[in-house]
Short mmCIF file of C-alpha atoms in Angstrom, two decimals:
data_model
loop_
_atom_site.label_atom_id
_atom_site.label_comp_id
_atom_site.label_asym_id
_atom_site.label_seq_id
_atom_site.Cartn_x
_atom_site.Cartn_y
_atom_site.Cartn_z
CA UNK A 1 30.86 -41.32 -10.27
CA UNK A 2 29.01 -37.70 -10.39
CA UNK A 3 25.84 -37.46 -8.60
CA UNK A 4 22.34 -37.69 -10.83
CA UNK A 5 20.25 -34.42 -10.35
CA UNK A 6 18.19 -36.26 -7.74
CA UNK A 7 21.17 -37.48 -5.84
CA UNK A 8 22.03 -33.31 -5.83
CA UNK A 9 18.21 -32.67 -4.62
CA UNK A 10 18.66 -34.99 -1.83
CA UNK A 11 21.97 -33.76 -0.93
CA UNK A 12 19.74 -29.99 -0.83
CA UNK A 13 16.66 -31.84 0.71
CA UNK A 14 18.80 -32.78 4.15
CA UNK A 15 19.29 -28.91 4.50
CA UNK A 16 15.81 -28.80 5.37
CA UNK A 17 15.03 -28.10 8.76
CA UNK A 18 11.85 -29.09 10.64
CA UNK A 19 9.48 -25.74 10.39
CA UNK A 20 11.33 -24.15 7.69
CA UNK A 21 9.44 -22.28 4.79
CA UNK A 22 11.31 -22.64 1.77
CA UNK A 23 11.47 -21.32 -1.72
CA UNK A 24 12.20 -23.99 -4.68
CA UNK A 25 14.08 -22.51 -7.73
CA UNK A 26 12.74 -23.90 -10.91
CA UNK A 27 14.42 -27.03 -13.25
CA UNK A 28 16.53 -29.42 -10.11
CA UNK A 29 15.87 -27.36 -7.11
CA UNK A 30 12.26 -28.19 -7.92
CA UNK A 31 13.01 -32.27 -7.31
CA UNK A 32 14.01 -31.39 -3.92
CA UNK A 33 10.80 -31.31 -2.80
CA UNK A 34 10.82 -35.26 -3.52
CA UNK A 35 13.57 -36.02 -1.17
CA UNK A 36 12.21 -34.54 2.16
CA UNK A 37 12.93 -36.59 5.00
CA UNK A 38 10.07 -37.83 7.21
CA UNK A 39 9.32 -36.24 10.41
CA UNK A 40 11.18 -32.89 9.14
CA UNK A 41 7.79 -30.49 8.65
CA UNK A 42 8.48 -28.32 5.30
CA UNK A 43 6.38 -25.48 3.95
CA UNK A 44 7.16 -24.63 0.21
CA UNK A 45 6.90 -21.08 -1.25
CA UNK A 46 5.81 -19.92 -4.14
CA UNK A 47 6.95 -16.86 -5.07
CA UNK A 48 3.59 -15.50 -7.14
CA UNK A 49 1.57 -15.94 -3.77
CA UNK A 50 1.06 -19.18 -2.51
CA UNK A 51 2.31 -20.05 0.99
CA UNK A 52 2.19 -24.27 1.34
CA UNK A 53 2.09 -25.97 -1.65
CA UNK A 54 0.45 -29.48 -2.82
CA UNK A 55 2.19 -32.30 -4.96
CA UNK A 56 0.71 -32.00 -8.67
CA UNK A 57 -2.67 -32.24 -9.54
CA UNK A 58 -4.52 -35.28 -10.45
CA UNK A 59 -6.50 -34.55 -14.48
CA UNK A 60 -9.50 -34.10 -11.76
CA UNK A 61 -7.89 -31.83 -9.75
CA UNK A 62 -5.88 -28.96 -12.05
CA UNK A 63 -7.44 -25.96 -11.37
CA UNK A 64 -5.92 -23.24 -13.81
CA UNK A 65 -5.80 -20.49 -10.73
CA UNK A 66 -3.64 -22.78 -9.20
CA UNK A 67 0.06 -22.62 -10.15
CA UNK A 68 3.23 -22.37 -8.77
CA UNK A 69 6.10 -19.77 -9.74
CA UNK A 70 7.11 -22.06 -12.56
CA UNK A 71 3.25 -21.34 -14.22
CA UNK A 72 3.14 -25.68 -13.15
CA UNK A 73 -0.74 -26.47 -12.09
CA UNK A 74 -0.37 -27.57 -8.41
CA UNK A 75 -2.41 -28.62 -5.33
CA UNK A 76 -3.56 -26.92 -1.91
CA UNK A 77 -2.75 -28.31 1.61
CA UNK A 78 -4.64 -27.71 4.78
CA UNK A 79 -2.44 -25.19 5.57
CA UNK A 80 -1.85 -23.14 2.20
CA UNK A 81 -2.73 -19.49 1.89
CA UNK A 82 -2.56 -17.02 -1.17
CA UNK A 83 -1.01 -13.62 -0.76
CA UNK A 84 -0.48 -10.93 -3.02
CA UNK A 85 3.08 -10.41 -5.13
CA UNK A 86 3.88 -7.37 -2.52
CA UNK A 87 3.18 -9.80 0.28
CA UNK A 88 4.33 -12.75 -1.08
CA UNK A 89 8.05 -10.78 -1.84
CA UNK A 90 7.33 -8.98 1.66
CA UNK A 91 7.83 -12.84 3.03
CA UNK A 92 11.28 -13.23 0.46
CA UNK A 93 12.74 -10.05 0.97
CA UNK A 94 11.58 -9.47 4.63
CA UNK A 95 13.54 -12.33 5.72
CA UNK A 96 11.06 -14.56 6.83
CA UNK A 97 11.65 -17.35 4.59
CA UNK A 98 14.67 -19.61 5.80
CA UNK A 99 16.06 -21.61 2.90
CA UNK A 100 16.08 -21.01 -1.37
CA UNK A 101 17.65 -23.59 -3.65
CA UNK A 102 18.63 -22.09 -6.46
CA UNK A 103 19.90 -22.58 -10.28
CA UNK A 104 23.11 -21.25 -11.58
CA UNK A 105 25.04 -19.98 -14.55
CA UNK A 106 28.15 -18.99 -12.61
CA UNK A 107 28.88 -18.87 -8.73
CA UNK A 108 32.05 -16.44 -8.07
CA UNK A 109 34.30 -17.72 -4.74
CA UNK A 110 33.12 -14.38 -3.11
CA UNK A 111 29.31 -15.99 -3.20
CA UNK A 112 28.54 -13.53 -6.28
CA UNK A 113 25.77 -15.32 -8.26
CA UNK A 114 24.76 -15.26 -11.88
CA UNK A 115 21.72 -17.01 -13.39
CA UNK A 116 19.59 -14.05 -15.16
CA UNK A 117 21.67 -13.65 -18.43
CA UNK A 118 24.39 -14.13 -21.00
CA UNK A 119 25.06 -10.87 -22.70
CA UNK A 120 24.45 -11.85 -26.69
CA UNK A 121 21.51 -14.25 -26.70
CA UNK A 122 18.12 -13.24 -25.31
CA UNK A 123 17.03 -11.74 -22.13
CA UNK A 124 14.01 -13.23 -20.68
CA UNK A 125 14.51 -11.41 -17.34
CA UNK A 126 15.71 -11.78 -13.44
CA UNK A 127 11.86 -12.53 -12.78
CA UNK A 128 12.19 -13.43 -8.79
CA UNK A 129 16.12 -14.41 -8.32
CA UNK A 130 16.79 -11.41 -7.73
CA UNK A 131 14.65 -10.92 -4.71
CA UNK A 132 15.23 -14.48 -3.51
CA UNK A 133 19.38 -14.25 -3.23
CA UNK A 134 18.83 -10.45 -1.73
CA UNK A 135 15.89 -11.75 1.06
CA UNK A 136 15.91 -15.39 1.61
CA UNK A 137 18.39 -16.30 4.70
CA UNK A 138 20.11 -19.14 3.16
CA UNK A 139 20.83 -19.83 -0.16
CA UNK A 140 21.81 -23.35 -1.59
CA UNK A 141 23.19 -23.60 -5.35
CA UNK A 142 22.58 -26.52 -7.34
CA UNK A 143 24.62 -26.80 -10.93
CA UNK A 144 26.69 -28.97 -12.90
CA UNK A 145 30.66 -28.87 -12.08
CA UNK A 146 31.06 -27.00 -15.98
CA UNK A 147 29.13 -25.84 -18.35
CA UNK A 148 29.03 -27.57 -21.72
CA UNK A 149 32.07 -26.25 -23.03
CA UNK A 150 33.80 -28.34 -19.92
CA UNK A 151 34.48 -25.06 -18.15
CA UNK A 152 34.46 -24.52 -14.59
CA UNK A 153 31.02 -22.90 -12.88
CA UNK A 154 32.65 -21.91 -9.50
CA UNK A 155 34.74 -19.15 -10.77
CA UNK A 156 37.26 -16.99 -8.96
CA UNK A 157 34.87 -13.99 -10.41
CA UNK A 158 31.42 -14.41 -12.33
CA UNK A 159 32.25 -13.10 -16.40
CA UNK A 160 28.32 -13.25 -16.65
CA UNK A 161 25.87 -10.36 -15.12
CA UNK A 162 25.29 -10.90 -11.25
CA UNK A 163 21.65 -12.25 -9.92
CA UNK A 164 23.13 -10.78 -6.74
CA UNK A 165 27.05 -10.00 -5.25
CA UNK A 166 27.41 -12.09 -1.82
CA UNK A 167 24.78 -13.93 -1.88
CA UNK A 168 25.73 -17.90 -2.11
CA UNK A 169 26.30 -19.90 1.56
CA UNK A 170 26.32 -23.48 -0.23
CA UNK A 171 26.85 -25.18 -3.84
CA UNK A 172 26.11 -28.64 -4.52
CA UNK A 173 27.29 -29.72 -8.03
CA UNK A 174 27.34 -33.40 -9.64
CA UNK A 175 31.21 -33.84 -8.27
CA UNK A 176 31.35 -31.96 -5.10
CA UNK A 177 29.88 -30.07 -2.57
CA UNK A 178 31.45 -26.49 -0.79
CA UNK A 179 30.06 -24.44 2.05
CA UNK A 180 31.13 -21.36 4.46
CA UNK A 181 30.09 -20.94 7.77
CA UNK A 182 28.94 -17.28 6.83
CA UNK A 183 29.77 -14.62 4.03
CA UNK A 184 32.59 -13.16 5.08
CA UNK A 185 34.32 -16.53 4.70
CA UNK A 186 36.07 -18.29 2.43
CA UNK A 187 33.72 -21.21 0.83
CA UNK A 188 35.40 -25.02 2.25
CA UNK A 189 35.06 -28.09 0.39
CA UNK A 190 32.77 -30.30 2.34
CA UNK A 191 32.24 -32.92 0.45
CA UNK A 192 32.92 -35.27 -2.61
CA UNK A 193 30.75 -37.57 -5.41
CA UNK A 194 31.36 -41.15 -5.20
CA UNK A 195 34.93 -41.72 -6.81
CA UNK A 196 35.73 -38.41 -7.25
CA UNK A 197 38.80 -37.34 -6.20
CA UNK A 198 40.05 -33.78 -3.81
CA UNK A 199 42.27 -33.27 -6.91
CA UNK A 200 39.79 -33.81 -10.10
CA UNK A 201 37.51 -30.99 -7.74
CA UNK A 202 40.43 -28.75 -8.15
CA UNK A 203 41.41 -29.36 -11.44
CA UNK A 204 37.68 -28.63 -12.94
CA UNK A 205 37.32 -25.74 -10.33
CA UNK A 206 38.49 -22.18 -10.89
CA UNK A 207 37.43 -20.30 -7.89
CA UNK A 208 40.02 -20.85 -4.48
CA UNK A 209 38.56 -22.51 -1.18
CA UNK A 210 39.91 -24.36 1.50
CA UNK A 211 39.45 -28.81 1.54
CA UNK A 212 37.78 -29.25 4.98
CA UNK A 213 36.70 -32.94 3.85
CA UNK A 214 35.76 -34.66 7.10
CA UNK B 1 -25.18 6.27 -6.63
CA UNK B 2 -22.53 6.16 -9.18
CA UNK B 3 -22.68 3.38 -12.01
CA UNK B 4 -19.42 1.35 -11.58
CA UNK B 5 -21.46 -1.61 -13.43
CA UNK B 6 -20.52 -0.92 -17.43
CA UNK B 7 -22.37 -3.13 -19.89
CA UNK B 8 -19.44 -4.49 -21.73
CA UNK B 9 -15.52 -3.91 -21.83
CA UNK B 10 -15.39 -1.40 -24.66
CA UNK B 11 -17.51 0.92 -23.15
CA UNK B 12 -15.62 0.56 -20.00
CA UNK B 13 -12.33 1.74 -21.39
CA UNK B 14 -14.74 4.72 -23.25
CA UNK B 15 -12.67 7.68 -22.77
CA UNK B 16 -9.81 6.30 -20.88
CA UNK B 17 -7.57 5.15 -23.55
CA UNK B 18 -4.55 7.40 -25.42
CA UNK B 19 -1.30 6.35 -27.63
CA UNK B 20 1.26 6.81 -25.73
CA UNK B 21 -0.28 6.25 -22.12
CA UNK B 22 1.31 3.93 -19.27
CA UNK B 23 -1.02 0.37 -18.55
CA UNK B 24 -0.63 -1.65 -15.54
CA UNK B 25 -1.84 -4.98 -15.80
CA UNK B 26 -2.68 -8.03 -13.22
CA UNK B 27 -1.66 -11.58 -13.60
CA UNK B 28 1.06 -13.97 -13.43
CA UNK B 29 2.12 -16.43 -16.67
CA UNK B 30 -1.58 -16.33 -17.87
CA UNK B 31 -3.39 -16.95 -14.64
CA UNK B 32 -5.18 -13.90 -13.20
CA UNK B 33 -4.60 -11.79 -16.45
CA UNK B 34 -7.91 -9.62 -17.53
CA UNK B 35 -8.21 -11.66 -20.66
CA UNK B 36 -11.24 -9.46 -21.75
CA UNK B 37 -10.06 -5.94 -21.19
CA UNK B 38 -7.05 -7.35 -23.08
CA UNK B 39 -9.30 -8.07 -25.79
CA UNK B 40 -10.84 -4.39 -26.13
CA UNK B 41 -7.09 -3.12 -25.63
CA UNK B 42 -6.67 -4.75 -29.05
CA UNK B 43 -9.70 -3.73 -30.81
CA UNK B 44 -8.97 0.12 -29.87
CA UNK B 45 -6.24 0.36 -31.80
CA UNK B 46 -4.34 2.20 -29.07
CA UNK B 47 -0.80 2.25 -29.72
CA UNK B 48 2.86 3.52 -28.08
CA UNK B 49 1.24 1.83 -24.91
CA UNK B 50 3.99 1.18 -21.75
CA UNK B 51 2.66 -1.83 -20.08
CA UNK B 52 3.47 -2.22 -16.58
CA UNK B 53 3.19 -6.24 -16.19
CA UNK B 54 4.76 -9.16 -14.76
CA UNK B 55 5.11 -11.25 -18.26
CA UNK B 56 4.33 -10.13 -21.80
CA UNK B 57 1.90 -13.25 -22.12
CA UNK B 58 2.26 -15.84 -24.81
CA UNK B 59 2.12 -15.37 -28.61
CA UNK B 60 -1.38 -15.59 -29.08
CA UNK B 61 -2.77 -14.90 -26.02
CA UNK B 62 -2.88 -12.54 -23.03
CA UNK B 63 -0.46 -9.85 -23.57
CA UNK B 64 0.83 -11.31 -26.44
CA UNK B 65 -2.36 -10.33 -28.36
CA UNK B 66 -1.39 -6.64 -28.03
CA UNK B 67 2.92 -7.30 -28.71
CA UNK B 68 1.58 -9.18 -32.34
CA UNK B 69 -0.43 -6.64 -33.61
CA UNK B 70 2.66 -3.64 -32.05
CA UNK B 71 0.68 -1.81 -30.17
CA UNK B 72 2.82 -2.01 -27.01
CA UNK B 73 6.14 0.51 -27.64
CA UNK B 74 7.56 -0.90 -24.18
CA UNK B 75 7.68 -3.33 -21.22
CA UNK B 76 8.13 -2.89 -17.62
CA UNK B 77 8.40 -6.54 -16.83
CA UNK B 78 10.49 -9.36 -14.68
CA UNK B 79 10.65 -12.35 -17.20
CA UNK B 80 9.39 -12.55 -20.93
CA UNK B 81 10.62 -15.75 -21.83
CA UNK B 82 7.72 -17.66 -22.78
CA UNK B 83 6.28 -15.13 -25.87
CA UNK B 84 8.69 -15.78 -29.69
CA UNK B 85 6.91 -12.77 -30.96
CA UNK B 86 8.23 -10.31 -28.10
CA UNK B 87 11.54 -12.32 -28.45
CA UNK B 88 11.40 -11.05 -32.57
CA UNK B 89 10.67 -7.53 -32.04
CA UNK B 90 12.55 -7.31 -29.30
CA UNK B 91 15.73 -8.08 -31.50
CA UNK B 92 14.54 -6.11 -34.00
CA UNK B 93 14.52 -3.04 -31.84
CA UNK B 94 10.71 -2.45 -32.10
CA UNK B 95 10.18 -3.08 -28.28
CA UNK B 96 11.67 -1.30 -25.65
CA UNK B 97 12.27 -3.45 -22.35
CA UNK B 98 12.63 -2.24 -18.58
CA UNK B 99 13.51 -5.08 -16.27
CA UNK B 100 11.90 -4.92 -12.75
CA UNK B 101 12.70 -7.84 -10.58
CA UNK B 102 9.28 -9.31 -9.57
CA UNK B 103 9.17 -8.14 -5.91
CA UNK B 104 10.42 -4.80 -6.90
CA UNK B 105 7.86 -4.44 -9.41
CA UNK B 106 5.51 -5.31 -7.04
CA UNK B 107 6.39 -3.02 -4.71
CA UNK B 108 6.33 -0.21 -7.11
CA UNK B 109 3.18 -0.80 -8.35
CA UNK B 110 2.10 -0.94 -4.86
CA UNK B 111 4.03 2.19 -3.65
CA UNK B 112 2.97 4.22 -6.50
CA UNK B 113 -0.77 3.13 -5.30
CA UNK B 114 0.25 3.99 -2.29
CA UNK B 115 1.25 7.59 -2.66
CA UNK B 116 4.96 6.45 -2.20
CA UNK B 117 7.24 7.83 -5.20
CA UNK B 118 10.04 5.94 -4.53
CA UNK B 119 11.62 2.89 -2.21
CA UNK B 120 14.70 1.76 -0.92
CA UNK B 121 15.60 -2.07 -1.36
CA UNK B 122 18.29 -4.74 -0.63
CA UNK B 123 17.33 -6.49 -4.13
CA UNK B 124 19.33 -5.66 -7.66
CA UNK B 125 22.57 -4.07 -5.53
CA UNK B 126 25.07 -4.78 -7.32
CA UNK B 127 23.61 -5.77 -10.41
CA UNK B 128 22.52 -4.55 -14.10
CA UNK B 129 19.41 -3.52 -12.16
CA UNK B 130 20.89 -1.16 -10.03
CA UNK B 131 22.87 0.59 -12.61
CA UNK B 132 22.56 4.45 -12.70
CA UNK B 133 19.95 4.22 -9.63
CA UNK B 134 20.41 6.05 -5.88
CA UNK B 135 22.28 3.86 -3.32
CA UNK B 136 21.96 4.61 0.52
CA UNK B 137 23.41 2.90 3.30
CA UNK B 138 21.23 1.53 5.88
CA UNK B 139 22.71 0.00 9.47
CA UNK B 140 25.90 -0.78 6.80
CA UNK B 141 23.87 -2.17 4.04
CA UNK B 142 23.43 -1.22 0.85
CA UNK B 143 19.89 -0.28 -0.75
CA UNK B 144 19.04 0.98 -4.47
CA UNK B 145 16.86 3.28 -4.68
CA UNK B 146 13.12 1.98 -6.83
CA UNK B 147 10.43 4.48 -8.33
CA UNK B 148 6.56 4.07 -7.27
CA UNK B 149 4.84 2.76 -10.43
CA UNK B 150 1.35 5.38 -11.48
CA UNK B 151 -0.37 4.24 -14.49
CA UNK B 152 -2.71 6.24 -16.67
CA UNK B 153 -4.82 3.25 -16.58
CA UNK B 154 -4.98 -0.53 -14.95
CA UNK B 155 -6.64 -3.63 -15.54
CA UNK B 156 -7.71 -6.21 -13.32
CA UNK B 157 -9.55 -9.61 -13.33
CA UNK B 158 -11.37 -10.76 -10.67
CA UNK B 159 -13.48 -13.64 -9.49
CA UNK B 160 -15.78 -11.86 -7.67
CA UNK B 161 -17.24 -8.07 -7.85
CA UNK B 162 -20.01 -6.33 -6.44
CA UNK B 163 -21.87 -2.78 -7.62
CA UNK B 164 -19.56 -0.73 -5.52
CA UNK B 165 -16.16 -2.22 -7.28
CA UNK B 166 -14.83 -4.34 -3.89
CA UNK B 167 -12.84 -7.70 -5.52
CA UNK B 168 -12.30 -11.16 -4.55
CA UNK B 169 -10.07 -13.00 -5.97
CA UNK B 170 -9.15 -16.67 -6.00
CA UNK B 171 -6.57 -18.56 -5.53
CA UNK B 172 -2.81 -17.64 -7.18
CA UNK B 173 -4.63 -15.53 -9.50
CA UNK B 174 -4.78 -12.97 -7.03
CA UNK B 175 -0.74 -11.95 -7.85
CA UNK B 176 -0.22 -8.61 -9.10
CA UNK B 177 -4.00 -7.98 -9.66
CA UNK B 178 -4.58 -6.19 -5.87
CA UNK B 179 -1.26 -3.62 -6.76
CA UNK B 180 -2.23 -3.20 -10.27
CA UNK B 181 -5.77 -2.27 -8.87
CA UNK B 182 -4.12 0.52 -6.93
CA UNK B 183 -1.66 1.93 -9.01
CA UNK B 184 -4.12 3.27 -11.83
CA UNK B 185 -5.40 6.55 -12.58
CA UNK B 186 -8.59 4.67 -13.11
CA UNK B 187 -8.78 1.49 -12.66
CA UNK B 188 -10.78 -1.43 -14.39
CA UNK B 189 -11.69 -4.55 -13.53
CA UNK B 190 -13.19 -7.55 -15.46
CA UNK B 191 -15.19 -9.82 -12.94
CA UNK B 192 -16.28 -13.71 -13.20
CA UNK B 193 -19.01 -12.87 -11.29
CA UNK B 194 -21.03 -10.41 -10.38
CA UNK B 195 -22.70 -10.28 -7.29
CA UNK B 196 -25.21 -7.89 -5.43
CA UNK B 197 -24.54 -5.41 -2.91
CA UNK B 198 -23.59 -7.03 0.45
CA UNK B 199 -22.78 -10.42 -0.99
CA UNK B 200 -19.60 -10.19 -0.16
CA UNK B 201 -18.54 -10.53 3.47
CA UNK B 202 -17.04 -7.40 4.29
CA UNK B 203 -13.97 -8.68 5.89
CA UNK B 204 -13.02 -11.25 2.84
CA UNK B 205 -12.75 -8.19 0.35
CA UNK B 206 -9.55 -7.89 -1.10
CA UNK B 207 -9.45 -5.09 -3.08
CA UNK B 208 -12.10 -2.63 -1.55
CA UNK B 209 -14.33 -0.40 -4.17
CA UNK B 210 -11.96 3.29 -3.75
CA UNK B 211 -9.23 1.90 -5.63
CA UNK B 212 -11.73 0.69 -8.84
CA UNK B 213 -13.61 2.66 -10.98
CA UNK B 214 -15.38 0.74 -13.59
CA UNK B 215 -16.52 -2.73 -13.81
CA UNK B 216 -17.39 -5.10 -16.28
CA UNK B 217 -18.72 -9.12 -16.66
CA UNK B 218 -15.54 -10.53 -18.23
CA UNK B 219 -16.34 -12.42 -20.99
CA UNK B 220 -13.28 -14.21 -21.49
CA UNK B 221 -12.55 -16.93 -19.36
CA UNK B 222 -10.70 -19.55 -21.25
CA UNK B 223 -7.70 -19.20 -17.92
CA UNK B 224 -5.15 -21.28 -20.35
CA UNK B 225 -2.68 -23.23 -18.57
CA UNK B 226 0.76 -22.61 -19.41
CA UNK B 227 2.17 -25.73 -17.83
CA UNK B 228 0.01 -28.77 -17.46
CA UNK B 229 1.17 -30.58 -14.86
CA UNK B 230 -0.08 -34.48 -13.62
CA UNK B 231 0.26 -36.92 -11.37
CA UNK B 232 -0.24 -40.64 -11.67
CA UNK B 233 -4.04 -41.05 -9.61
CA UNK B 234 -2.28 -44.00 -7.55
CA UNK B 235 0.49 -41.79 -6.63
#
């Protein structure tokens, strides 16, 4: 049986390492904030300039200058700060954030990602991706297996425009998950849905890895 | 001492305006976007304008206002999805559209402030973004090569201003508004509140007077909220 969208944020959320600051895609990679495991000490980034943020507002509490990168009203914590874009994108691109979880169109078995655009319909722009995949240490995919059409997301190359070439160290979809131990590798087959068989993976996969199922 | 203080937002932008000229604005979605300044933008008439901002605002509101009535010829932008109007034109080939990712157009708006014409960076390599731009190889790495954003003109909202033109802001509605402020030619800023001179403590200013040249009361505040979100009270 595939994993539900929060089954694939919790499988993200145990990622997490105490004292990381991390950066939350928006649509699933958002529900991973849900799923944090107690006693490991997250900071969440927001990519238009808030450093630690709060669970949703209560009707009392929305305060319009107070949204995350998704334009969502949101909530302070003792520790939050606001920054600046140039700062905030100083943090993403300098390095300093450990861990994005990411959408995706397309992953390519070379870590190429695409999530910014499908050549024909309209563009609504890269807004931060772009940034995230080049500066953020460690990126995490979340997607479905296929697409609608029942075709394979983890492609041998990406057919859509890249977010960024290289740039992908784990996918978690609803049947499987993959990892590499760095980019120069291949990615490996880690791990499986509930009932889902090493062979259905490959059949409804495109790109080549290696099993390395434990 | 020089009158930064203008009376209202029209006779702020007295003398600044041109079809054809380059606009940088602040904000993010609609939070932090000078809603007033916007306003006068539209009653000018001014036309051809490039406008240097993060999102094109919504149909009837922030930019949006100025995309409806076609006085913006072209975007420099990171995402424009939430606006059916720019969508529209945009397909009709009225609008021209220059994708920035966000921290790169940050960072030009903040080098071109900055007296830096151009940047290298790790993000867009290898993508549509980089196309036709400078590459250089840095300890093995490849970096594309971004232009510093100048702007005949920016405008910024604020919560807090005093007489000399040093801004607070608050909260994430500071975003793009402290590079925007920088990156003008002249710069204007629309204020929540305006406060006397040495109200605001010195080392809390954000954006210090030098980099703004005209000030006004905004007198639109209505901050819409593009995405409403709750939580149950028990919760």
């Amino acid at each position: 049986m595939p994993w539900t969208r929060d089954e694939m944020a919790a499988l993200a959320a145990a990622e997490l390492q105490d004292g990381f600051y991390v950066n939350l895609g928006i649509g699933i990679p958002t529900l991973v904030a849900n799923h944090i495991a107690p006693g490991i000490d997250v900071t969440l980034q927001s990519e238009n300039g808030m450093l630690g943020l709060g669970p949703f507002p209560t009707e009392a509490e929305v305060d319009a200058d107070i949204i995350n990168a998704g334009k969502q009203t949101i909530t302070e914590l003792d520790r939050t700060s606001y920054v600046s874009s140039a700062d905030s994108f100083g943090m993403i691109r300098g390095g300093h954030i450990q861990l994005s979880v990411l959408g995706a169109m397309e992953v390519a078995e070379n870590g190429d990602l695409a999530n910014w655009m499908v050549p024909g319909k309209m563009v609504k722009g890269p807004g931060g991706a772009m940034d995230l995949v080049a500066g953020v240490r460690r990126i995490i995919v979340l997607m479905d297996h296929v697409d609608k059409q029942g075709t394979a997301k983890f492609r041998r190359n990406c057919t859509l425009p890249l977010t960024g070439a290289n740039v992908v160290d784990m996918i978690i979809t609803n049947l499987a998950i993959f990892e590499r131990p760095d980019r120069q590798s291949a990615f490996l087959l880690r791990g499986l849905a509930p009932g889902v068989t090493a062979q259905e993976v490959r059949d409804l996969t495109e790109a080549e890895y290696e099993e390395a199922l434990a | 001492m020089v009158q930064k203080i203008h009376p209202d937002a029209p006779s702020a932008l007295a003398g600044l305006l041109f079809d054809g000229m380059t606009i940088a604005a602040g904000g993010f979605g609609l939070c932090g976007i000078p809603e007033t300044l916007i306003q006068a933008l539209v009653d000018s008439g001014t036309t051809g304008i490039t406008a240097v901002s993060n999102n094109a605002g919504v149909d009837d509101f922030g930019l949006g206002k100025l995309l409806r009535t076609r006085q913006i010829a072209k975007m420099v932008s990171s995402y424009v999805g939430e606006n059916k109007e720019f969508e529209r034109q945009y397909l009709a080939g009225e609008l021209e559209i220059e994708f920035c990712p966000q921290g790169t157009l940050a960072e030009r708006m903040r080098a071109g402030g900055a007296g830096i014409p151009g940047f290298y960076t790790r993000t867009g390599v290898g993508t549509l973004i980089a196309e036709g731009k400078e590459t250089k190889v840095f300890d093995g790495e490849t970096f594309v090569l971004e232009r510093g954003i100048v702007a005949d003109l920016a405008i910024v909202k604020a919560w807090k201003g005093d007489p000399y033109g040093n801004l607070v802001f608050r909260k994430s509605a500071r975003n793009f508004n402290p590079m925007a402020a920088t990156c003008g030619r002249v710069t204007v800023a629309e204020v929540e509140e305006l406060v006397g001179p040495g109200e605001l403590e010195p080392d809390q200013i954000h954006t210090p007077g030098v980099f703004v040249q005209r000030l006004i009361l905004a007198t639109h505040n209505e901050k819409r909220i593009e995405q409403r979100t709750i939580r149950k009270e028990a919760q």
